[in-house]
PDB file of C-alpha atoms in Angstrom:
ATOM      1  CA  UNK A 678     166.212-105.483  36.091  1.00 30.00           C
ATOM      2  CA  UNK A 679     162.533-106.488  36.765  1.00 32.00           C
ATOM      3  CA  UNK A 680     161.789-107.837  33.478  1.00 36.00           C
ATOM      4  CA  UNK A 681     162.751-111.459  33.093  1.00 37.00           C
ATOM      5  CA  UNK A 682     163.512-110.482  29.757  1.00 38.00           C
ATOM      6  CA  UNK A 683     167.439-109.330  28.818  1.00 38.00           C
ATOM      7  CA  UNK A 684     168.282-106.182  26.536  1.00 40.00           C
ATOM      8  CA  UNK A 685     167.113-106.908  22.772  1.00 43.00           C
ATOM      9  CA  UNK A 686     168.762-104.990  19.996  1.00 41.00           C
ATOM     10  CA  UNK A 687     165.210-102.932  19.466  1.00 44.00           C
ATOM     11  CA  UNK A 688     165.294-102.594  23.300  1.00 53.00           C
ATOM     12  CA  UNK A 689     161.959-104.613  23.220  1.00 71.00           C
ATOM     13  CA  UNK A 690     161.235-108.035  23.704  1.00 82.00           C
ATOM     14  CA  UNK A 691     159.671-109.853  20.465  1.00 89.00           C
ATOM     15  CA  UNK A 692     156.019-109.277  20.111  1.00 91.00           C
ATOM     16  CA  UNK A 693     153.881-112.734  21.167  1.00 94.00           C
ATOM     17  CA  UNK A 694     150.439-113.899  20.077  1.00 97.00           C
ATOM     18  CA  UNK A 695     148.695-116.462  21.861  1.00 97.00           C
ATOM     19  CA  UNK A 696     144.948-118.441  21.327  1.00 96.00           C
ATOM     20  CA  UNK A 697     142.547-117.113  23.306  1.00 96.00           C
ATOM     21  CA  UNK A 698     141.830-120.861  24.092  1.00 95.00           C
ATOM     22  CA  UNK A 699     145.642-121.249  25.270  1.00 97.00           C
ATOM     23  CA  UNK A 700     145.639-118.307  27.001  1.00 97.00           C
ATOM     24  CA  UNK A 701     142.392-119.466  29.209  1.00 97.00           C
ATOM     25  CA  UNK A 702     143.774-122.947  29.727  1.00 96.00           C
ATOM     26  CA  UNK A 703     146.653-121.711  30.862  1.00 97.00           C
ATOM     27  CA  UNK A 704     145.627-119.009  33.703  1.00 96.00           C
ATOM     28  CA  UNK A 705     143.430-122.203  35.334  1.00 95.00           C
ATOM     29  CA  UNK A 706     146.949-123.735  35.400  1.00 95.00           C
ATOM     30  CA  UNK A 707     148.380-120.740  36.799  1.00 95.00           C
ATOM     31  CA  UNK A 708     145.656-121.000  39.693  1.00 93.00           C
ATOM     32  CA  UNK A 709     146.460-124.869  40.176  1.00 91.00           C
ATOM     33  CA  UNK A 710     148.254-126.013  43.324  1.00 87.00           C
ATOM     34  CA  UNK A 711     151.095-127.944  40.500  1.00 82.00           C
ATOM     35  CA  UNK A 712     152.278-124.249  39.717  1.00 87.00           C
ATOM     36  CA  UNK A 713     151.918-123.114  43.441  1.00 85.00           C
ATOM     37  CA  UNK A 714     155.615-123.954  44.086  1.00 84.00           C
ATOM     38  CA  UNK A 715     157.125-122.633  40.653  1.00 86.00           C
ATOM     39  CA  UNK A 716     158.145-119.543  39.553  1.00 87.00           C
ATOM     40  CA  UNK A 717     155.175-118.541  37.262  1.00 92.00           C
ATOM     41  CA  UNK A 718     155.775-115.017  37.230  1.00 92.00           C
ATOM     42  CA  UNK A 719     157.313-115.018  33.480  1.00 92.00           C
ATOM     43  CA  UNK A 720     154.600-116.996  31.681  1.00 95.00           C
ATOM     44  CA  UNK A 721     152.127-114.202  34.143  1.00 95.00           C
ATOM     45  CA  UNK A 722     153.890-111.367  32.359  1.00 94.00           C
ATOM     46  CA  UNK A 723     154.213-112.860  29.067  1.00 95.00           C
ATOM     47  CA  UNK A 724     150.339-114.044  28.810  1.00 96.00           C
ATOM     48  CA  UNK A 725     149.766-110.415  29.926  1.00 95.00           C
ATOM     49  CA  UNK A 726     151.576-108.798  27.213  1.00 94.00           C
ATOM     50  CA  UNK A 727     150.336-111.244  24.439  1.00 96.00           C
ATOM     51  CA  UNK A 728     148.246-110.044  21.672  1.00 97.00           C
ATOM     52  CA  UNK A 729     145.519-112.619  21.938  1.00 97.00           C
ATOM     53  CA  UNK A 730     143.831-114.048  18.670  1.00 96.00           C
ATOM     54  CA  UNK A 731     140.941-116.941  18.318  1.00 95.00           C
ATOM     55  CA  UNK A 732     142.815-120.354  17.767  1.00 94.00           C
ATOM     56  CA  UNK A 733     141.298-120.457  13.529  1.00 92.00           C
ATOM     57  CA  UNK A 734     142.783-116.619  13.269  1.00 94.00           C
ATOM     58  CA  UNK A 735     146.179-117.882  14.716  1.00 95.00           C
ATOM     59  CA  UNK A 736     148.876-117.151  12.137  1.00 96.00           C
ATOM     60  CA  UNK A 737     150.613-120.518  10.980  1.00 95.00           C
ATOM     61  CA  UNK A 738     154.286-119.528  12.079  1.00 97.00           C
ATOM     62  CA  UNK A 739     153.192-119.094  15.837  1.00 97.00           C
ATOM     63  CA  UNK A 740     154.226-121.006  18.626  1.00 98.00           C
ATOM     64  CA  UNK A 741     150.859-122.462  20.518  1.00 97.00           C
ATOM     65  CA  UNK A 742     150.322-125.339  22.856  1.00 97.00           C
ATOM     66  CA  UNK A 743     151.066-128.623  21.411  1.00 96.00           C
ATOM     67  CA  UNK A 744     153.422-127.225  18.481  1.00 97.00           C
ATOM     68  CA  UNK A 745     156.020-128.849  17.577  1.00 97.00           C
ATOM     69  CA  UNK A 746     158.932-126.351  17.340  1.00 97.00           C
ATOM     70  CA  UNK A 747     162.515-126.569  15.845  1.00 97.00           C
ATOM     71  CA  UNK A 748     164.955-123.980  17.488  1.00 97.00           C
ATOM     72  CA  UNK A 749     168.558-123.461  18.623  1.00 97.00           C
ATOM     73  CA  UNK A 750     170.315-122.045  21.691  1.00 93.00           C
ATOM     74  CA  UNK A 751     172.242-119.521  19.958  1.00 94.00           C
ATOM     75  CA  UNK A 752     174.479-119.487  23.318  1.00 88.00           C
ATOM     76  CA  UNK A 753     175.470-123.584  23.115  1.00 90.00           C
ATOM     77  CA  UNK A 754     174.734-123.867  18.950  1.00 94.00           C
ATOM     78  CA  UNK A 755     172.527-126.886  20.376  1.00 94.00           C
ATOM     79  CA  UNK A 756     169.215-127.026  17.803  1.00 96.00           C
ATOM     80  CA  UNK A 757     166.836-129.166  19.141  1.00 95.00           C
ATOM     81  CA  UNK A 758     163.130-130.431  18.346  1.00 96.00           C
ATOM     82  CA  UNK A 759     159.869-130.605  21.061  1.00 96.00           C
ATOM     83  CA  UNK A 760     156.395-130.177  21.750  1.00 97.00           C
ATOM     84  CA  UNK A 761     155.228-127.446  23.971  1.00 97.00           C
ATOM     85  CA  UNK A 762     153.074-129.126  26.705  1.00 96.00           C
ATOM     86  CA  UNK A 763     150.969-128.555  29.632  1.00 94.00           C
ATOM     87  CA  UNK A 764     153.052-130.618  32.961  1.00 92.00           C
ATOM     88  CA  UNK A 765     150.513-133.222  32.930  1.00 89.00           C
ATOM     89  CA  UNK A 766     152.343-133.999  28.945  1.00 91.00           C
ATOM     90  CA  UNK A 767     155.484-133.938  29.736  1.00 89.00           C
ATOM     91  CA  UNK A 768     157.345-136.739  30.662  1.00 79.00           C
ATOM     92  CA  UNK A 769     161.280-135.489  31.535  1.00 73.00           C
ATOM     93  CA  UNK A 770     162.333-136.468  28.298  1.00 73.00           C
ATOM     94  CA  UNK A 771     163.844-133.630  25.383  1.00 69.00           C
ATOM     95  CA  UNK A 772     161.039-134.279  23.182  1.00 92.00           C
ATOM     96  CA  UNK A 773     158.851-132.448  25.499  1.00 95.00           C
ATOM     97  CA  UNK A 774     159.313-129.388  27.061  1.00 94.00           C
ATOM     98  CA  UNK A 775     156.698-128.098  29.534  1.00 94.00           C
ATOM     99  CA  UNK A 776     155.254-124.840  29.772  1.00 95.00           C
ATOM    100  CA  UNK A 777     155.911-124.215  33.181  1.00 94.00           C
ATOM    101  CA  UNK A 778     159.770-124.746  32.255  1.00 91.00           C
ATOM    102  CA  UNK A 779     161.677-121.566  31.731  1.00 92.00           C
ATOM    103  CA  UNK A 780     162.632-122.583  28.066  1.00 92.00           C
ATOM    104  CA  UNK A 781     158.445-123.715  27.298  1.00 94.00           C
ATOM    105  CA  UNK A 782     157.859-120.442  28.832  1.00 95.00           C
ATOM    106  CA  UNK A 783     159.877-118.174  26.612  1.00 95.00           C
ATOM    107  CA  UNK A 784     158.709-120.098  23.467  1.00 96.00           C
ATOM    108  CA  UNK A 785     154.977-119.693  24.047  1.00 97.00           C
ATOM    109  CA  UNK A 786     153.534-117.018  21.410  1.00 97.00           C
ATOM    110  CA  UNK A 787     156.869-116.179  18.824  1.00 97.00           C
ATOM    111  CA  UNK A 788     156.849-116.922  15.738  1.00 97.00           C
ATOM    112  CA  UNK A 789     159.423-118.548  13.300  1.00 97.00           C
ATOM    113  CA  UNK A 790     162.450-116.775  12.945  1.00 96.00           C
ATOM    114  CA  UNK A 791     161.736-114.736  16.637  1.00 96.00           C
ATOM    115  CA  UNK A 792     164.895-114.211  18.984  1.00 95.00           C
ATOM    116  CA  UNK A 793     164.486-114.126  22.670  1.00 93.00           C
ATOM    117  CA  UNK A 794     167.398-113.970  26.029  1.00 92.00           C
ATOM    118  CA  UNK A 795     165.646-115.590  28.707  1.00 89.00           C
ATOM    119  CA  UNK A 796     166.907-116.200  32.092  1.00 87.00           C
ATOM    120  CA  UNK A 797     167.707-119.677  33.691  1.00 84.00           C
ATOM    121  CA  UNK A 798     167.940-121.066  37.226  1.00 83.00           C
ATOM    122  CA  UNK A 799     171.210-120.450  38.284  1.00 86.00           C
ATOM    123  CA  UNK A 800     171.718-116.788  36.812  1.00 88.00           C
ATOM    124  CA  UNK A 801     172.529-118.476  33.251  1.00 87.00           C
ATOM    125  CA  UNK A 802     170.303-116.827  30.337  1.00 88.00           C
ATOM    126  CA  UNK A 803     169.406-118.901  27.034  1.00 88.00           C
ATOM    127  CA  UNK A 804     169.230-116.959  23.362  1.00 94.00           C
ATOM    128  CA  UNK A 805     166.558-118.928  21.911  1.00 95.00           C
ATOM    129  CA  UNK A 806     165.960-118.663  17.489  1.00 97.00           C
ATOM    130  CA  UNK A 807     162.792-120.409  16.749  1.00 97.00           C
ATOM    131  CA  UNK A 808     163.824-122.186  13.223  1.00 98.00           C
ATOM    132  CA  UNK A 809     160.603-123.621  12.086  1.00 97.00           C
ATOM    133  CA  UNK A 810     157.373-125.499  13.049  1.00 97.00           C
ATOM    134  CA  UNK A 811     157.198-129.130  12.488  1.00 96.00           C
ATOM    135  CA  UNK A 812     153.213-129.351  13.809  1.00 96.00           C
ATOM    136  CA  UNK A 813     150.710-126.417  14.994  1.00 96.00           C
ATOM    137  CA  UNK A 814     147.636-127.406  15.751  1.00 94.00           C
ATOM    138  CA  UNK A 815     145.616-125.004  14.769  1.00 93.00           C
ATOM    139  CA  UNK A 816     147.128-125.049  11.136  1.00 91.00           C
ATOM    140  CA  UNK A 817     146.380-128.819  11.082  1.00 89.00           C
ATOM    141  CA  UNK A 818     142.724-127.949  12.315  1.00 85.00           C
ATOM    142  CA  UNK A 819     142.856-129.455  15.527  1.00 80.00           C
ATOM    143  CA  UNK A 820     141.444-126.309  16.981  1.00 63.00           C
ATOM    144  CA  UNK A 821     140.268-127.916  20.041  1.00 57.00           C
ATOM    145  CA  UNK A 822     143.227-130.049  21.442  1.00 53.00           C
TER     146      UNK A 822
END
């Protein structure tokens, strides 16, 4: 298949929204030799398909940059709690997870309650459930973070 993206039950991966602010930070990172020897092509297709909104439109139950998300691997049953980061924010531990990781990657944009199969080095897939948002910072007004 050459969408990193596994069967849904609509046959559609869930619809994403992204800040227009996120969305620009993120294609300079794209362009940056740190992401040179990654595999960016998923957050490329994903910031491609995103419906882009201004960061004070952005709904509150949206994943952005620097949210703080609760949700579970639906394959392990493991719930867990982090930020979404740029690289230079992340520092290896769980409490972080970087956007340029597959997992930051297929978080970017859903919104709470949003299902996604994403694929993982070593042909294993992850079925992420976003359960809530702990921080966003565009709901907290931090519109420029």
């Amino acid at each position: 298949m050459n969408d990193r993206h596994l069967p849904h039950p609509s046959g559609l991966p869930p619809p994403l929204i992204v800040s227009r602010l996120d969305c620009e930070r993120l294609e300079e990172l794209l362009d940056t030799p740190q992401a040179a020897g990654l595999d960016t092509a998923g957050l490329r297709r994903e910031l491609e398909r995103a419906q882009l909104r201004e960061p004070a439109q952005m709904p509150d139950d949206v994943i952005t940059m620097n949210s703080v998300i609760r949700f579970i691997d639906e394959t392990s049953g493991e719930e867990h709690e982090a930020a979404l980061v740029y690289p230079r924010d992340a520092d290896g531990g769980a409490g972080r997870i970087s956007i340029l990781a597959p997992v930051g990657t297929a978080l970017l944009g859903l919104r709470v309650g949003a299902r996604i199969d994403w694929p993982l080095p070593g042909g294993r897939t992850a079925s992420l459930r976003v359960l809530g948002l702990r921080y966003q910072p565009e709901a907290s007004g931090d519109l420029h973070r």
